[in-house]
mmCIF file of C-alpha atoms in Angstrom:
data_model
loop_
_atom_site.group_PDB
_atom_site.id
_atom_site.type_symbol
_atom_site.label_atom_id
_atom_site.label_comp_id
_atom_site.label_asym_id
_atom_site.label_seq_id
_atom_site.Cartn_x
_atom_site.Cartn_y
_atom_site.Cartn_z
ATOM 1 C CA MET J 1 11.896 -9.513 -2.079
ATOM 2 C CA SER J 2 15.252 -8.225 -2.955
ATOM 3 C CA GLY J 3 17.367 -10.106 -0.543
ATOM 4 C CA LYS J 4 20.083 -7.426 -0.751
ATOM 5 C CA HIS J 5 20.160 -6.594 2.867
ATOM 6 C CA VAL J 6 20.111 -8.436 6.235
ATOM 7 C CA ARG J 7 16.622 -8.880 7.701
ATOM 8 C CA ASP J 8 16.066 -6.875 10.880
ATOM 9 C CA SER J 9 12.876 -7.366 12.895
ATOM 10 C CA ARG J 10 13.486 -4.920 15.726
ATOM 11 C CA GLN J 11 10.614 -2.746 16.795
ATOM 12 C CA VAL J 12 10.609 1.087 17.008
ATOM 13 C CA ALA J 13 8.156 3.633 18.310
ATOM 14 C CA LEU J 14 5.793 4.701 15.630
ATOM 15 C CA ASN J 15 5.261 8.469 15.016
ATOM 16 C CA ALA J 16 3.502 10.285 12.168
ATOM 17 C CA ARG J 17 5.751 12.485 10.193
ATOM 18 C CA HIS J 18 3.872 15.600 9.072
ATOM 19 C CA VAL J 19 5.261 15.748 5.618
ATOM 20 C CA THR J 20 4.170 18.246 2.881
ATOM 21 C CA TRP J 21 4.580 18.065 -0.880
ATOM 22 C CA ASP J 22 5.085 20.657 -3.610
ATOM 23 C CA TRP J 23 4.355 19.074 -7.036
ATOM 24 C CA THR J 24 5.073 22.266 -8.988
ATOM 25 C CA GLY J 25 6.662 21.311 -12.374
ATOM 26 C CA LEU J 26 6.058 17.530 -12.101
ATOM 27 C CA GLY J 27 5.447 16.076 -15.475
ATOM 28 C CA MET J 28 2.614 13.669 -16.332
ATOM 29 C CA HIS J 29 4.931 10.799 -16.946
ATOM 30 C CA TYR J 30 7.209 11.027 -13.979
ATOM 31 C CA MET J 31 8.739 7.457 -14.176
ATOM 32 C CA GLY J 32 11.422 7.620 -16.846
ATOM 33 C CA GLY J 33 8.799 9.156 -19.411
ATOM 34 C CA ASP J 34 7.084 5.786 -19.474
ATOM 35 C CA PRO J 35 3.410 6.333 -19.403
ATOM 36 C CA VAL J 36 2.576 2.684 -18.685
ATOM 37 C CA ALA J 37 4.985 2.381 -15.662
ATOM 38 C CA THR J 38 3.785 5.832 -14.451
ATOM 39 C CA HIS J 39 0.051 4.828 -14.491
ATOM 40 C CA ILE J 40 0.730 1.389 -12.927
ATOM 41 C CA ALA J 41 2.186 3.672 -10.079
ATOM 42 C CA ASN J 42 -0.739 5.965 -10.320
ATOM 43 C CA GLY J 43 -3.094 3.032 -9.946
ATOM 44 C CA MET J 44 -1.842 2.550 -6.519
ATOM 45 C CA ASN J 45 -2.012 6.295 -5.929
ATOM 46 C CA LEU J 46 -5.728 5.983 -6.808
ATOM 47 C CA LEU J 47 -6.374 3.290 -4.180
ATOM 48 C CA LEU J 48 -4.366 4.785 -1.275
ATOM 49 C CA PRO J 49 -6.369 7.743 -0.066
ATOM 50 C CA GLU J 50 -9.608 5.891 0.467
ATOM 51 C CA GLY J 51 -7.802 2.602 1.428
ATOM 52 C CA GLU J 52 -5.807 4.308 4.125
ATOM 53 C CA VAL J 53 -9.046 5.989 5.484
ATOM 54 C CA PHE J 54 -10.559 2.536 5.685
ATOM 55 C CA PHE J 55 -7.511 1.247 7.672
ATOM 56 C CA VAL J 56 -7.812 4.204 10.076
ATOM 57 C CA GLN J 57 -11.566 3.937 10.625
ATOM 58 C CA ALA J 58 -11.312 0.203 11.312
ATOM 59 C CA PHE J 59 -8.352 0.526 13.829
ATOM 60 C CA GLN J 60 -9.988 3.469 15.550
ATOM 61 C CA GLU J 61 -13.043 1.185 16.174
ATOM 62 C CA ALA J 62 -10.827 -1.695 17.294
ATOM 63 C CA LEU J 63 -9.002 0.502 19.878
ATOM 64 C CA PRO J 64 -11.510 -0.107 22.810
ATOM 65 C CA LEU J 65 -10.966 -3.983 22.291
ATOM 66 C CA ILE J 66 -7.331 -3.867 22.790
ATOM 67 C CA LYS J 67 -6.118 -5.302 26.194
ATOM 68 C CA ASP J 68 -2.312 -4.885 25.610
ATOM 69 C CA ASP J 69 -0.765 -1.447 26.358
ATOM 70 C CA VAL J 70 2.133 -1.860 23.968
ATOM 71 C CA LEU J 71 -0.138 -3.004 21.135
ATOM 72 C CA ARG J 72 -2.431 -0.054 21.742
ATOM 73 C CA GLU J 73 0.510 2.432 21.503
ATOM 74 C CA ASP J 74 1.581 0.752 18.186
ATOM 75 C CA VAL J 75 -2.037 0.929 16.795
ATOM 76 C CA VAL J 76 -2.235 4.669 17.737
ATOM 77 C CA GLY J 77 1.156 5.298 15.889
ATOM 78 C CA PHE J 78 -0.090 3.262 12.919
ATOM 79 C CA ILE J 79 -3.297 5.345 12.712
ATOM 80 C CA GLY J 80 -1.248 8.548 12.564
ATOM 81 C CA GLN J 81 1.067 7.312 9.955
ATOM 82 C CA GLU J 82 -1.618 5.922 7.638
ATOM 83 C CA ALA J 83 -3.650 9.185 7.844
ATOM 84 C CA MET J 84 -0.592 11.016 6.597
ATOM 85 C CA HIS J 85 -0.221 8.557 3.762
ATOM 86 C CA SER J 86 -3.752 9.120 2.608
ATOM 87 C CA SER J 87 -3.336 12.901 2.419
ATOM 88 C CA SER J 88 0.078 12.667 0.724
ATOM 89 C CA HIS J 89 -1.109 10.500 -2.058
ATOM 90 C CA GLN J 90 -4.157 12.584 -2.476
ATOM 91 C CA SER J 91 -1.977 15.626 -3.077
ATOM 92 C CA ILE J 92 -0.251 14.025 -6.099
ATOM 93 C CA LEU J 93 -3.627 12.950 -7.507
ATOM 94 C CA ASP J 94 -4.864 16.548 -7.092
ATOM 95 C CA HIS J 95 -1.737 17.874 -9.014
ATOM 96 C CA LEU J 96 -2.303 15.375 -11.798
ATOM 97 C CA ALA J 97 -5.970 16.269 -11.940
ATOM 98 C CA GLY J 98 -4.975 19.892 -12.298
ATOM 99 C CA GLU J 99 -2.693 18.869 -15.270
ATOM 100 C CA GLY J 100 -5.747 17.428 -17.064
ATOM 101 C CA LEU J 101 -5.816 13.750 -15.772
ATOM 102 C CA ASP J 102 -9.530 13.185 -14.875
ATOM 103 C CA VAL J 103 -9.314 10.800 -11.947
ATOM 104 C CA GLY J 104 -12.690 11.625 -10.546
ATOM 105 C CA PRO J 105 -14.879 8.756 -12.076
ATOM 106 C CA PHE J 106 -12.591 5.988 -10.818
ATOM 107 C CA THR J 107 -11.929 7.413 -7.385
ATOM 108 C CA ASP J 108 -15.746 7.453 -6.970
ATOM 109 C CA GLU J 109 -15.774 3.680 -7.643
ATOM 110 C CA ILE J 110 -12.880 3.157 -5.174
ATOM 111 C CA GLN J 111 -14.823 5.086 -2.548
ATOM 112 C CA ARG J 112 -17.926 3.029 -2.997
ATOM 113 C CA PHE J 113 -15.873 -0.070 -2.511
ATOM 114 C CA PHE J 114 -14.194 0.958 0.754
ATOM 115 C CA ARG J 115 -17.072 2.692 2.222
ATOM 116 C CA THR J 116 -20.021 0.449 1.169
ATOM 117 C CA VAL J 117 -18.470 -2.960 0.750
ATOM 118 C CA LEU J 118 -15.847 -2.897 3.527
ATOM 119 C CA GLY J 119 -17.208 0.038 5.691
ATOM 120 C CA PRO J 120 -19.081 -0.026 8.938
ATOM 121 C CA ARG J 121 -22.452 -1.735 9.067
ATOM 122 C CA ASP J 122 -25.360 -1.284 11.350
ATOM 123 C CA LEU J 123 -24.862 -4.314 13.458
ATOM 124 C CA GLU J 124 -25.065 -5.057 17.238
ATOM 125 C CA GLY J 125 -23.327 -7.388 19.659
ATOM 126 C CA ARG J 126 -21.393 -10.408 18.461
ATOM 127 C CA ARG J 127 -22.220 -9.670 14.800
ATOM 128 C CA ALA J 128 -20.784 -6.113 15.141
ATOM 129 C CA ARG J 129 -17.599 -7.548 16.682
ATOM 130 C CA SER J 130 -17.275 -10.257 14.074
ATOM 131 C CA TRP J 131 -17.625 -7.758 11.227
ATOM 132 C CA LEU J 132 -15.035 -5.433 12.914
ATOM 133 C CA ILE J 133 -12.576 -8.424 13.068
ATOM 134 C CA GLU J 134 -13.237 -9.195 9.400
ATOM 135 C CA ARG J 135 -12.176 -5.599 8.472
ATOM 136 C CA VAL J 136 -9.122 -5.794 10.688
ATOM 137 C CA ALA J 137 -8.208 -9.180 8.970
ATOM 138 C CA MET J 138 -8.554 -7.287 5.632
ATOM 139 C CA VAL J 139 -6.173 -4.622 6.741
ATOM 140 C CA ALA J 140 -3.688 -7.214 7.985
ATOM 141 C CA ALA J 141 -3.836 -8.950 4.605
ATOM 142 C CA ILE J 142 -3.320 -5.721 2.642
ATOM 143 C CA GLU J 143 -0.506 -4.695 4.988
ATOM 144 C CA HIS J 144 1.225 -8.059 4.023
ATOM 145 C CA PHE J 145 1.452 -6.665 0.457
ATOM 146 C CA THR J 146 2.289 -3.113 1.458
ATOM 147 C CA SER J 147 5.081 -4.138 3.735
ATOM 148 C CA TRP J 148 6.341 -6.465 1.017
ATOM 149 C CA LEU J 149 6.067 -3.589 -1.499
ATOM 150 C CA GLY J 150 8.022 -1.342 0.985
ATOM 151 C CA ASP J 151 10.937 -3.835 1.123
ATOM 152 C CA TRP J 152 10.893 -4.067 -2.682
ATOM 153 C CA GLY J 153 10.662 -0.294 -3.255
ATOM 154 C CA LEU J 154 13.413 0.551 -0.827
ATOM 155 C CA ASN J 155 15.703 -1.607 -2.942
ATOM 156 C CA ALA J 156 14.372 -0.754 -6.454
ATOM 157 C CA GLU J 157 17.389 0.350 -8.355
ATOM 158 C CA GLY J 158 15.227 1.068 -11.431
ATOM 159 C CA TRP J 159 13.524 3.759 -9.311
ATOM 160 C CA ASP J 160 16.716 5.484 -8.619
ATOM 161 C CA ARG J 161 17.431 5.793 -12.345
ATOM 162 C CA ALA J 162 13.913 6.809 -13.580
ATOM 163 C CA LEU J 163 11.710 8.384 -10.873
ATOM 164 C CA ASP J 164 11.341 12.096 -10.495
ATOM 165 C CA PRO J 165 13.221 12.849 -7.193
ATOM 166 C CA LYS J 166 10.121 14.194 -5.299
ATOM 167 C CA VAL J 167 8.003 11.318 -6.349
ATOM 168 C CA LEU J 168 10.763 8.876 -5.266
ATOM 169 C CA ASP J 169 10.839 10.544 -1.909
ATOM 170 C CA LEU J 170 7.040 10.250 -1.603
ATOM 171 C CA PHE J 171 7.014 6.550 -2.510
ATOM 172 C CA ARG J 172 10.071 5.630 -0.316
ATOM 173 C CA TRP J 173 8.937 7.687 2.664
ATOM 174 C CA HIS J 174 5.584 5.941 2.554
ATOM 175 C CA LEU J 175 7.129 2.541 1.917
ATOM 176 C CA ALA J 176 9.719 2.957 4.625
ATOM 177 C CA GLU J 177 6.857 3.576 7.154
ATOM 178 C CA GLU J 178 5.132 0.466 5.810
ATOM 179 C CA VAL J 179 8.287 -1.542 6.713
ATOM 180 C CA GLU J 180 8.494 0.314 10.069
ATOM 181 C CA HIS J 181 4.996 -0.582 11.203
ATOM 182 C CA ARG J 182 4.629 -3.871 9.188
ATOM 183 C CA HIS J 183 3.765 -5.961 12.279
ATOM 184 C CA VAL J 184 1.001 -3.763 13.757
ATOM 185 C CA ALA J 185 -1.984 -4.920 11.651
ATOM 186 C CA PHE J 186 -1.151 -8.636 12.010
ATOM 187 C CA ASP J 187 -0.439 -8.291 15.658
ATOM 188 C CA LEU J 188 -3.871 -6.578 16.147
ATOM 189 C CA PHE J 189 -5.612 -9.333 14.206
ATOM 190 C CA THR J 190 -3.846 -11.985 16.193
ATOM 191 C CA HIS J 191 -4.770 -10.151 19.377
ATOM 192 C CA LEU J 192 -8.550 -9.959 18.456
ATOM 193 C CA ASP J 193 -8.916 -13.417 16.750
ATOM 194 C CA GLY J 194 -5.934 -14.849 14.867
ATOM 195 C CA SER J 195 -7.972 -17.564 13.123
ATOM 196 C CA TYR J 196 -5.885 -19.147 10.388
ATOM 197 C CA LEU J 197 -9.030 -19.734 8.168
ATOM 198 C CA ARG J 198 -10.110 -16.108 8.580
ATOM 199 C CA ARG J 199 -6.663 -15.073 7.711
ATOM 200 C CA VAL J 200 -6.515 -17.081 4.548
ATOM 201 C CA ARG J 201 -10.028 -16.091 3.489
ATOM 202 C CA SER J 202 -9.341 -12.396 4.037
ATOM 203 C CA TRP J 203 -6.029 -12.612 2.066
ATOM 204 C CA MET J 204 -7.721 -14.303 -0.894
ATOM 205 C CA ILE J 205 -10.501 -11.700 -0.977
ATOM 206 C CA ALA J 206 -8.194 -8.749 -0.321
ATOM 207 C CA SER J 207 -5.536 -9.725 -2.896
ATOM 208 C CA VAL J 208 -8.023 -10.499 -5.713
ATOM 209 C CA GLY J 209 -9.902 -7.235 -4.942
ATOM 210 C CA LEU J 210 -6.689 -5.175 -4.888
ATOM 211 C CA ALA J 211 -5.480 -6.777 -8.122
ATOM 212 C CA ILE J 212 -8.834 -6.003 -9.883
ATOM 213 C CA LEU J 213 -9.041 -2.419 -8.700
ATOM 214 C CA TRP J 214 -5.370 -1.728 -9.413
ATOM 215 C CA THR J 215 -5.597 -3.089 -12.939
ATOM 216 C CA LYS J 216 -8.911 -1.334 -13.780
ATOM 217 C CA GLY J 217 -7.373 1.832 -12.329
ATOM 218 C CA THR J 218 -4.286 1.666 -14.606
ATOM 219 C CA VAL J 219 -6.391 0.888 -17.650
ATOM 220 C CA TYR J 220 -8.647 3.863 -16.838
ATOM 221 C CA LEU J 221 -5.737 6.291 -16.338
ATOM 222 C CA MET J 222 -4.184 5.266 -19.643
ATOM 223 C CA SER J 223 -7.467 5.812 -21.469
ATOM 224 C CA VAL J 224 -7.856 9.335 -20.064
ATOM 225 C CA ASP J 225 -4.177 10.457 -20.264
ATOM 226 C CA PRO J 226 -4.286 13.904 -22.002
ATOM 227 C CA GLU J 227 -0.718 13.575 -23.299
ATOM 228 C CA LEU J 228 -1.219 10.279 -25.208
ATOM 229 C CA SER J 229 -2.797 9.925 -28.660
ATOM 230 C CA ALA J 230 -5.743 7.698 -29.073
ATOM 231 C CA GLY J 231 -3.578 4.983 -30.532
ATOM 232 C CA ARG J 232 -1.146 4.948 -27.483
ATOM 233 C CA ARG J 233 -3.873 4.722 -24.736
ATOM 234 C CA ARG J 234 -3.989 0.840 -24.796
ATOM 235 C CA ILE J 235 -1.667 -1.086 -22.472
ATOM 236 C CA ARG J 236 0.274 -3.728 -24.422
ATOM 237 C CA LEU J 237 2.041 -6.682 -22.770
ATOM 238 C CA VAL J 238 5.305 -5.612 -24.258
ATOM 239 C CA ASP J 239 4.972 -2.297 -22.395
ATOM 240 C CA VAL J 240 4.420 -4.044 -18.998
ATOM 241 C CA ARG J 241 7.454 -6.413 -19.682
ATOM 242 C CA ARG J 242 9.679 -3.501 -20.551
ATOM 243 C CA ALA J 243 8.657 -1.829 -17.262
ATOM 244 C CA TYR J 244 9.615 -4.776 -15.092
ATOM 245 C CA ARG J 245 12.766 -5.527 -17.028
ATOM 246 C CA ARG J 246 13.864 -1.990 -16.358
ATOM 247 C CA GLY J 247 13.037 -2.389 -12.667
ATOM 248 C CA TYR J 248 10.269 0.135 -12.661
ATOM 249 C CA ILE J 249 7.693 -2.472 -11.438
ATOM 250 C CA PHE J 250 8.021 -5.826 -9.719
ATOM 251 C CA THR J 251 7.916 -9.057 -11.746
ATOM 252 C CA PRO J 252 4.982 -11.597 -11.749
ATOM 253 C CA TRP J 253 7.335 -14.122 -10.184
ATOM 254 C CA GLN J 254 8.040 -11.857 -7.214
ATOM 255 C CA VAL J 255 4.341 -11.305 -6.684
ATOM 256 C CA MET J 256 3.541 -15.009 -6.799
ATOM 257 C CA LYS J 257 6.195 -15.657 -4.060
ATOM 258 C CA MET J 258 4.887 -12.930 -1.929
ATOM 259 C CA TRP J 259 1.255 -14.141 -2.475
ATOM 260 C CA PHE J 260 2.032 -17.675 -1.141
ATOM 261 C CA GLN J 261 4.033 -16.464 1.879
ATOM 262 C CA TYR J 262 0.867 -15.377 3.745
ATOM 263 C CA PHE J 263 -0.357 -18.916 3.732
ATOM 264 C CA ARG J 264 2.433 -20.188 5.900
ATOM 265 C CA PRO J 265 0.969 -21.122 9.381
ATOM 266 C CA SER J 266 4.047 -19.632 11.108
ATOM 267 C CA TYR J 267 3.887 -16.334 9.023
ATOM 268 C CA HIS J 268 4.768 -13.125 10.793
ATOM 269 C CA PRO J 269 5.507 -9.964 8.996
ATOM 270 C CA ARG J 270 8.617 -9.165 11.176
ATOM 271 C CA ASP J 271 10.287 -12.080 9.293
ATOM 272 C CA TYR J 272 10.534 -9.883 6.129
ATOM 273 C CA GLY J 273 12.044 -6.507 5.536
ATOM 274 C CA SER J 274 14.582 -4.463 7.468
ATOM 275 C CA THR J 275 13.556 -1.997 10.206
ATOM 276 C CA SER J 276 17.119 -0.546 10.144
ATOM 277 C CA GLN J 277 16.951 0.176 6.439
ATOM 278 C CA ALA J 278 13.558 1.687 6.865
ATOM 279 C CA VAL J 279 14.622 4.032 9.757
ATOM 280 C CA ALA J 280 17.834 4.938 7.766
ATOM 281 C CA TYR J 281 15.815 6.087 4.748
ATOM 282 C CA LEU J 282 13.449 8.076 7.007
ATOM 283 C CA ALA J 283 16.486 9.817 8.562
ATOM 284 C CA GLN J 284 17.542 11.068 5.192
ATOM 285 C CA SER J 285 14.209 11.586 3.414
ATOM 286 C CA PRO J 286 13.973 15.237 2.290
ATOM 287 C CA ALA J 287 10.313 15.449 3.129
ATOM 288 C CA ALA J 288 10.621 13.775 6.600
ATOM 289 C CA ARG J 289 13.650 15.949 7.495
ATOM 290 C CA ALA J 290 11.723 19.095 6.553
ATOM 291 C CA ALA J 291 8.840 17.844 8.686
ATOM 292 C CA GLY J 292 11.277 17.671 11.688
#
């Protein structure tokens, strides 16, 4: 995390902002003309539409099990925000596909992962409840990463220098909402179960799965980039190093620190990030303001 601002754990009402995006004129390499950094970002764009649908589906199934009215209200707000995240990132994928970037084969693989491996199963009774809690634990684990990424992205000075302004707003609008609702998935998991062993197991599975899919997606996107010659479609270590030295992506050391934080027995996501900073960005976001 950046450490450039005071942590602020206050809680706010969660509401979906019905943003829209016009990607007319957006270039293929929208992050400082750097194809590797751009496709690392696009690797997450590939994961988000199906991933967010998985979040929404699991939390909708969990709603009848919630006994706390405040938590139920938070979960409803979370569902609304995540649904908008899914459609927003799908819109940029659709634009890039229209520009000749064939994302279809890999999005099919992601769809199979979230719908078949992590999706609903034909179970009954205690087994059905246990599988639902496993899925909620997976969401809480992934939300640890996305809320950390939200804090990082809101303070990424390299993005200010390099990102196309509309993409910058998409990323920061989304990440600000991740910081805004960072407590919800963990609170729901704690309400339904809260087992430390389940938490650790889910984080190890989710983090490894996320890393594999993100890496494979980035490599795939480079391989089909229509604006790169065949010789430039391979990702070199020097290209990745250049991207994080310029502040376009986070460093391996930052990721390692984030990864170990989730193992703390006293962990709670409110201990990280600033709600005030997130709300302040959302108040000035061009897309959020246009949505009213």
